[in-house]
Amino acid sequence: MGKVTIALHDARAGLPMPAARGAPAGVPVDARGRGLRDLRISVTDRCNFRCTYCMPKEVFDADHPFLPHAEILSFEEIVRVARVFRSLGTAKIRLTGGEPLLRRGIERLVAMLRAELPGVDLTLTTNGSALKALARPLKAAGLDRITVSLDSLDDTTFRAMNDVDFPVARVLEGLEAADAAGLAPVKVNMVVKRGVNDHQVVDMARHFRGTGKIVRFIEFMDVGSTNGWRMDDVIPSAEIVRRVGGHFPLVAADPQYKGEVAERWRYADGAGEIGVISSVTQAFCATCTRARLSTDGHLYTCLFAQQGYDLKRMIRGGADDDALAGAIAGIWEGRADRYSEIRTAETAKARKVEMSYIGG
Ligand code: SAM
């Protein structure tokens, strides 16, 4: 997978909790003043789709070394790490992957997290393929909201992009099931790639206008090192807003909280809103408060990281919660990354961890 990991030095486990600037004692702030508000947890590195921009078939084939079961964090281990993050100020947890609904018993993990962390904002990102059956159990287990990825409403385009011939209709069924289960507001993620699905941008907006579902158009990013990213393939968010706004006038909306990833635009006629995620053309590193926990328990402080920190070794080595909290706080305080602000064609070629492993 091209991942390079740094095992935490044992001495680090004994670090005292660092004091944070302008934050409650024990809540870490990184070298650029960013708190640790969000945790994304990749619960599996496997997916049943082979989206060409994420897990291209030629790389993620039958010979691909997916993680063996023993290397994957158990639900108990995930809950423990989440609890420690919560103690460090994390307010939001997103389960992702890979495809998180492929992880057997995912609703049990949701229930465990909910029981342990009643006040946390708990959400999940999925390709929607198994959502029809799982939407209700996930809601009943305590999931707050859900984001479903859907790159096109045109069946031919969608089947080509997921590269496993999966039909749009089944994702739409999953979306409706999520809505009916009360996992609202349902968000719909569309990665826009020039010449591949950008002709679908306005159709997508039109389809979900007035439904309460929020489409978020995502700039194609140079995550990992297998998706052949080129700047020319990126449709800047400003162009998305222009295209959608040309059909349905849009008004800029305020962020709901500091550091919100998507820039929000409301339909002027009150039919709801869209979001644009501009990691490439308008980097939002300055307000990034997200940590990522890989399927095998490595902590990453940037989606574009080349290395992570081996928390699993600590967990399985007997470290207690204080030691774990001290280590995480220490890692966060040392964080200075701002990849999207310094991206060039050259940095894009660097070997970065794959999104399916680190968690999208
Ligand atoms: N399997 C789940 C899904 O399909 O939503 C969760 C994991 S997926 C890696 C999370 C999100 O990352 C999806 O919305 C996906 O479209 C997006 N994504 C993957 N590769 C991307 C890329 N190169 N640029 C932008 N977004 C990407």
Coordinates of C-alpha atoms and ligand atoms in Angstrom, one line a residue:
M1 CA 0.0 0.0 0.0
G2 CA 3.0 2.3 0.1
K3 CA 2.4 3.2 3.7
V4 CA 5.3 4.1 5.9
T5 CA 4.6 3.8 9.6
I6 CA 6.5 5.1 12.6
A7 CA 6.1 3.1 15.7
L8 CA 5.8 5.4 18.7
H9 CA 8.9 5.4 20.8
D10 CA 7.9 3.7 24.1
A11 CA 9.1 6.7 26.1
R12 CA 6.5 8.8 24.5
A13 CA 3.7 6.9 26.2
G14 CA 4.8 8.4 29.4
L15 CA 4.6 12.0 28.2
P16 CA 2.4 14.3 30.4
M17 CA -0.7 15.7 28.8
P18 CA 0.5 18.9 27.0
A19 CA -1.2 22.2 28.0
A20 CA -3.1 23.7 25.1
R21 CA -3.1 27.4 24.1
G22 CA -6.5 28.9 24.8
A23 CA -8.1 25.5 25.4
P24 CA -9.2 23.6 28.4
A25 CA -6.3 21.8 30.2
G26 CA -5.6 18.5 28.5
V27 CA -7.0 19.5 25.1
P28 CA -4.2 19.5 22.6
V29 CA -3.7 22.2 20.0
D30 CA -1.3 21.7 17.1
A31 CA 1.7 23.8 16.0
R32 CA -0.7 25.9 13.9
G33 CA -3.3 26.4 16.6
R34 CA -5.7 23.7 15.4
G35 CA -7.7 21.7 17.9
L36 CA -8.5 18.0 17.7
R37 CA -12.3 18.2 16.9
D38 CA -12.9 15.3 14.5
L39 CA -11.8 11.7 14.3
R40 CA -12.3 9.6 11.2
I41 CA -12.0 5.9 11.7
S42 CA -11.4 3.5 8.8
V43 CA -13.1 0.3 9.9
T44 CA -12.0 -1.7 6.9
D45 CA -9.6 -1.2 4.1
R46 CA -11.8 -3.3 1.8
C47 CA -14.5 -2.0 -0.6
N48 CA -16.9 -3.7 -3.0
F49 CA -16.4 -0.8 -5.5
R50 CA -13.3 -0.1 -7.5
C51 CA -13.9 3.6 -8.1
T52 CA -11.3 4.5 -10.7
Y53 CA -10.2 7.6 -8.7
C54 CA -9.9 5.8 -5.4
M55 CA -9.2 2.1 -5.6
P56 CA -8.4 1.4 -9.3
K57 CA -8.8 -2.2 -10.3
E58 CA -5.3 -2.6 -11.6
V59 CA -3.9 -1.9 -8.2
F60 CA -6.6 -3.2 -5.9
D61 CA -6.8 -6.6 -7.6
A62 CA -7.0 -10.2 -6.3
D63 CA -3.3 -10.0 -5.4
H64 CA -3.6 -6.8 -3.4
P65 CA -2.4 -7.3 0.2
F66 CA -5.5 -6.2 2.2
L67 CA -5.0 -6.2 5.9
P68 CA -5.2 -9.6 7.6
H69 CA -7.9 -9.9 10.3
A70 CA -5.5 -10.0 13.2
E71 CA -4.1 -6.6 12.2
I72 CA -7.5 -4.9 12.2
L73 CA -8.6 -3.0 15.3
S74 CA -11.4 -4.8 17.1
F75 CA -14.5 -3.0 18.0
E76 CA -13.4 -2.8 21.6
E77 CA -10.1 -1.3 20.6
I78 CA -11.8 1.2 18.3
V79 CA -14.2 2.3 21.1
R80 CA -11.3 2.7 23.5
V81 CA -9.3 4.9 21.1
A82 CA -12.5 6.9 20.5
R83 CA -13.0 7.4 24.2
V84 CA -9.5 8.7 24.6
F85 CA -10.0 11.1 21.7
R86 CA -13.2 12.3 23.3
S87 CA -11.2 13.1 26.5
L88 CA -9.0 15.2 24.3
G89 CA -11.8 17.3 23.0
T90 CA -13.0 15.4 20.0
A91 CA -16.7 16.1 19.3
K92 CA -17.3 14.3 16.1
I93 CA -16.6 10.8 14.9
R94 CA -17.0 9.5 11.3
L95 CA -16.9 5.8 10.5
T96 CA -15.5 5.3 7.0
G97 CA -13.1 3.0 5.0
G98 CA -12.9 1.3 2.6
E99 CA -16.6 0.6 2.7
P100 CA -17.7 0.7 6.3
L101 CA -20.9 -1.3 5.8
L102 CA -18.7 -4.3 4.7
R103 CA -17.4 -4.6 8.3
R104 CA -19.5 -7.3 9.8
G105 CA -21.6 -6.1 12.8
I106 CA -21.0 -2.4 12.0
E107 CA -24.3 -1.5 13.8
R108 CA -22.9 -3.2 16.9
L109 CA -19.8 -0.9 16.7
V110 CA -22.2 2.1 16.4
A111 CA -24.1 1.0 19.4
M112 CA -20.9 0.5 21.4
L113 CA -19.7 4.0 20.5
R114 CA -23.1 5.5 21.3
A115 CA -23.2 3.9 24.7
E116 CA -19.6 4.9 25.5
L117 CA -19.9 8.4 24.1
P118 CA -23.5 9.6 24.3
G119 CA -22.8 13.2 23.4
V120 CA -20.6 12.7 20.4
D121 CA -21.7 13.5 16.9
L122 CA -21.6 10.1 15.2
T123 CA -21.7 9.8 11.5
L124 CA -20.7 7.5 8.6
T125 CA -19.7 7.7 5.0
T126 CA -20.8 4.9 2.7
N127 CA -21.1 4.0 -1.0
G128 CA -24.7 3.1 -0.2
S129 CA -24.6 -0.3 -1.7
A130 CA -25.7 -2.1 1.5
L131 CA -27.6 0.8 3.0
K132 CA -31.2 -0.3 2.1
A133 CA -31.0 -3.1 4.7
L134 CA -28.7 -1.3 7.2
A135 CA -30.2 2.2 7.5
R136 CA -32.7 1.3 10.2
P137 CA -30.4 -0.8 12.3
L138 CA -27.7 1.9 12.1
K139 CA -30.2 4.6 13.2
A140 CA -31.5 2.3 16.0
A141 CA -27.9 1.7 17.1
G142 CA -27.4 5.5 17.6
L143 CA -26.0 6.8 14.3
D144 CA -26.8 10.5 13.9
R145 CA -26.4 11.1 10.2
I146 CA -25.0 9.6 7.1
T147 CA -23.2 10.6 3.9
V148 CA -23.6 8.6 0.8
S149 CA -21.3 8.8 -2.2
L150 CA -22.9 9.0 -5.6
D151 CA -20.8 10.3 -8.5
S152 CA -23.5 10.3 -11.2
L153 CA -27.2 9.8 -11.8
D154 CA -26.4 8.5 -15.3
D155 CA -26.2 4.7 -15.0
T156 CA -23.6 4.2 -17.6
T157 CA -21.3 6.9 -16.1
F158 CA -21.8 5.6 -12.6
R159 CA -21.2 1.9 -13.5
A160 CA -18.0 3.0 -15.3
M161 CA -16.8 5.0 -12.3
N162 CA -17.4 2.4 -9.7
D163 CA -16.0 -0.1 -12.1
V164 CA -18.0 -3.0 -10.7
D165 CA -21.1 -2.3 -12.8
F166 CA -23.1 -1.2 -9.7
P167 CA -26.4 0.5 -10.7
V168 CA -27.4 4.0 -9.6
A169 CA -30.9 2.7 -8.7
R170 CA -29.6 0.7 -5.7
V171 CA -27.7 3.6 -4.3
L172 CA -30.9 5.7 -4.6
E173 CA -32.8 3.0 -2.7
G174 CA -30.2 3.2 0.0
L175 CA -30.5 7.0 0.1
E176 CA -34.3 6.8 0.5
A177 CA -33.9 4.1 3.3
A178 CA -31.5 6.5 5.1
D179 CA -34.0 9.3 4.8
A180 CA -36.9 7.2 6.0
A181 CA -34.8 5.9 8.9
G182 CA -34.2 9.5 10.1
L183 CA -30.5 9.7 9.3
A184 CA -31.0 13.3 8.3
P185 CA -29.9 15.4 6.8
V186 CA -28.5 12.9 4.3
K187 CA -25.5 14.2 2.4
V188 CA -24.6 13.0 -1.1
N189 CA -20.9 13.2 -2.0
M190 CA -20.1 13.6 -5.7
V191 CA -16.4 13.6 -6.7
V192 CA -16.2 15.6 -9.9
K193 CA -13.7 14.6 -12.5
R194 CA -13.4 16.6 -15.7
G195 CA -14.6 14.8 -18.8
V196 CA -15.8 11.8 -16.7
N197 CA -18.9 13.0 -14.8
D198 CA -18.8 16.8 -14.8
H199 CA -21.7 16.8 -17.3
Q200 CA -23.8 15.4 -14.5
V201 CA -23.3 18.3 -12.0
V202 CA -26.4 20.2 -12.8
D203 CA -28.5 17.1 -13.1
M204 CA -27.3 16.0 -9.7
A205 CA -28.3 19.4 -8.2
R206 CA -31.7 19.3 -10.0
H207 CA -32.5 15.8 -8.7
F208 CA -31.8 16.5 -5.1
R209 CA -33.1 20.1 -4.9
G210 CA -36.1 20.3 -2.6
T211 CA -35.6 16.8 -1.1
G212 CA -33.8 17.8 2.0
K213 CA -30.7 15.9 0.9
I214 CA -27.5 18.0 0.5
V215 CA -25.3 17.3 -2.5
R216 CA -21.6 18.1 -1.9
F217 CA -19.4 18.4 -4.9
I218 CA -15.8 17.4 -4.2
E219 CA -12.8 18.4 -6.1
F220 CA -10.9 15.4 -7.4
M221 CA -7.9 15.1 -5.1
D222 CA -4.4 13.6 -5.3
V223 CA -4.9 11.3 -2.3
G224 CA -2.8 8.1 -2.3
S225 CA -0.5 7.4 -5.2
T226 CA -2.5 5.2 -7.5
N227 CA -5.2 7.3 -9.0
G228 CA -3.2 9.1 -11.7
W229 CA -4.2 12.6 -10.5
R230 CA -3.6 15.6 -12.7
M231 CA -4.6 19.2 -12.1
D232 CA -6.3 19.3 -15.5
D233 CA -8.9 16.7 -14.2
V234 CA -10.0 19.0 -11.4
I235 CA -13.1 21.1 -11.8
P236 CA -12.7 24.0 -9.4
S237 CA -15.5 24.5 -7.0
A238 CA -16.0 28.0 -8.3
E239 CA -16.9 26.5 -11.6
I240 CA -19.4 24.1 -10.0
V241 CA -21.0 27.0 -8.2
R242 CA -21.2 28.9 -11.5
R243 CA -22.7 26.0 -13.4
V244 CA -25.3 25.1 -10.7
G245 CA -26.0 28.8 -10.1
G246 CA -26.6 29.4 -13.8
H247 CA -29.6 27.1 -13.6
F248 CA -30.7 27.6 -10.0
P249 CA -29.5 30.9 -8.4
L250 CA -27.4 30.4 -5.3
V251 CA -26.7 32.5 -2.2
A252 CA -23.6 32.0 -0.1
A253 CA -24.4 30.6 3.4
D254 CA -22.4 30.9 6.6
P255 CA -20.5 27.9 7.9
Q256 CA -22.3 26.0 10.6
Y257 CA -19.1 25.8 12.6
K258 CA -15.5 26.9 12.3
G259 CA -13.6 24.4 10.2
E260 CA -16.6 23.1 8.3
V261 CA -15.1 21.3 5.2
A262 CA -17.8 22.1 2.8
E263 CA -18.5 25.7 1.7
R264 CA -22.3 26.1 1.8
W265 CA -24.6 27.6 -0.9
R266 CA -28.3 27.9 -0.5
Y267 CA -30.8 27.9 -3.4
A268 CA -32.2 31.4 -3.6
D269 CA -35.7 30.0 -4.0
G270 CA -35.5 28.1 -0.7
A271 CA -35.2 24.6 -2.2
G272 CA -32.3 23.6 0.1
E273 CA -28.5 23.9 -0.3
I274 CA -25.4 22.4 -1.9
G275 CA -21.9 22.3 -0.6
V276 CA -18.5 22.4 -2.4
I277 CA -15.4 20.9 -1.0
S278 CA -12.4 22.6 -2.5
S279 CA -9.4 20.9 -1.1
V280 CA -7.4 21.6 -4.2
T281 CA -8.3 25.1 -5.3
Q282 CA -9.1 26.7 -1.9
A283 CA -7.1 24.7 0.7
F284 CA -8.7 24.6 4.2
C285 CA -5.7 23.3 6.1
A286 CA -5.7 26.3 8.4
T287 CA -9.0 25.1 10.0
C288 CA -8.4 21.4 9.7
T289 CA -9.2 19.7 13.0
R290 CA -9.3 16.1 11.7
A291 CA -7.3 13.1 12.8
R292 CA -7.6 9.8 11.0
L293 CA -7.3 6.3 12.5
S294 CA -6.4 3.7 10.0
T295 CA -7.9 0.2 9.9
D296 CA -4.9 -1.2 11.7
G297 CA -4.7 1.5 14.3
H298 CA -2.2 4.0 12.9
L299 CA -2.9 7.7 13.6
Y300 CA -2.6 10.1 10.7
T301 CA -2.9 13.9 11.0
C302 CA -3.4 14.6 7.3
L303 CA -5.3 12.9 4.5
F304 CA -2.2 13.4 2.4
A305 CA 0.3 12.0 4.9
Q306 CA 3.1 9.7 4.1
Q307 CA 3.5 8.3 7.6
G308 CA 1.4 7.5 10.6
Y309 CA 1.9 6.6 14.3
D310 CA 1.4 3.1 15.5
L311 CA -1.2 3.4 18.3
K312 CA -2.1 -0.3 18.0
R313 CA 1.3 -1.3 19.2
M314 CA 0.7 0.8 22.3
I315 CA -2.8 -0.6 22.8
R316 CA -1.8 -4.2 22.4
G317 CA 1.4 -3.5 24.4
G318 CA -0.7 -2.7 27.5
A319 CA -0.6 1.1 27.6
D320 CA -3.3 2.5 29.8
D321 CA -5.7 5.3 28.8
D322 CA -3.6 8.1 30.3
A323 CA -0.5 6.9 28.3
L324 CA -2.6 6.7 25.2
A325 CA -4.0 10.1 25.7
G326 CA -0.5 11.5 26.4
A327 CA 0.8 10.0 23.2
I328 CA -2.1 11.2 21.0
A329 CA -1.8 14.7 22.5
G330 CA 1.9 14.7 21.9
I331 CA 1.5 13.7 18.3
W332 CA -1.2 16.3 17.8
E333 CA 0.9 19.1 19.4
G334 CA 3.7 18.2 17.0
R335 CA 1.5 18.5 14.0
A336 CA 2.3 21.2 11.4
D337 CA 1.1 19.7 8.2
R338 CA -0.7 21.8 5.6
Y339 CA -0.3 19.7 2.4
S340 CA -3.1 21.2 0.4
E341 CA -1.6 24.7 0.8
I342 CA 1.7 23.6 -0.6
R343 CA 0.5 21.1 -3.2
T344 CA 2.4 21.2 -6.6
A345 CA 2.5 18.7 -9.5
E346 CA 5.7 17.4 -7.8
T347 CA 4.2 16.8 -4.3
A348 CA 1.2 15.1 -6.0
K349 CA 3.7 12.4 -7.2
A350 CA 4.8 11.6 -3.7
R351 CA 3.9 8.2 -2.2
K352 CA 1.0 9.0 0.1
V353 CA -1.2 6.6 2.1
E354 CA -4.2 5.3 0.3
M355 CA -7.6 6.8 1.2
S356 CA -9.2 3.4 1.6
Y357 CA -6.7 2.5 4.3
I358 CA -6.5 5.8 6.1
G359 CA -10.3 6.6 5.9
G360 CA -12.0 9.0 3.5
Ligands
SAM1 N1 -16.7 3.6 0.7 C1 -17.2 4.8 1.3 C2 -17.7 5.8 0.2 O1 -17.8 5.4 -0.9 O2 -18.2 6.8 0.6 C3 -16.3 5.6 2.2 C4 -14.8 5.7 1.9 S1 -14.5 6.8 0.5 C5 -12.8 6.7 0.4 C6 -14.9 8.4 1.2 C7 -15.1 9.5 0.2 O3 -13.9 9.8 -0.4 C8 -16.1 9.2 -1.0 O4 -17.1 10.2 -1.1 C9 -15.2 9.2 -2.2 O5 -15.9 9.5 -3.3 C10 -14.1 10.2 -1.8 N2 -12.9 10.1 -2.5 C11 -12.2 9.0 -2.8 N3 -11.1 9.3 -3.5 C12 -11.2 10.6 -3.8 C13 -10.3 11.5 -4.5 N4 -9.3 11.1 -5.2 N5 -10.7 12.8 -4.6 C14 -11.8 13.2 -3.9 N6 -12.6 12.4 -3.2 C15 -12.3 11.1 -3.1

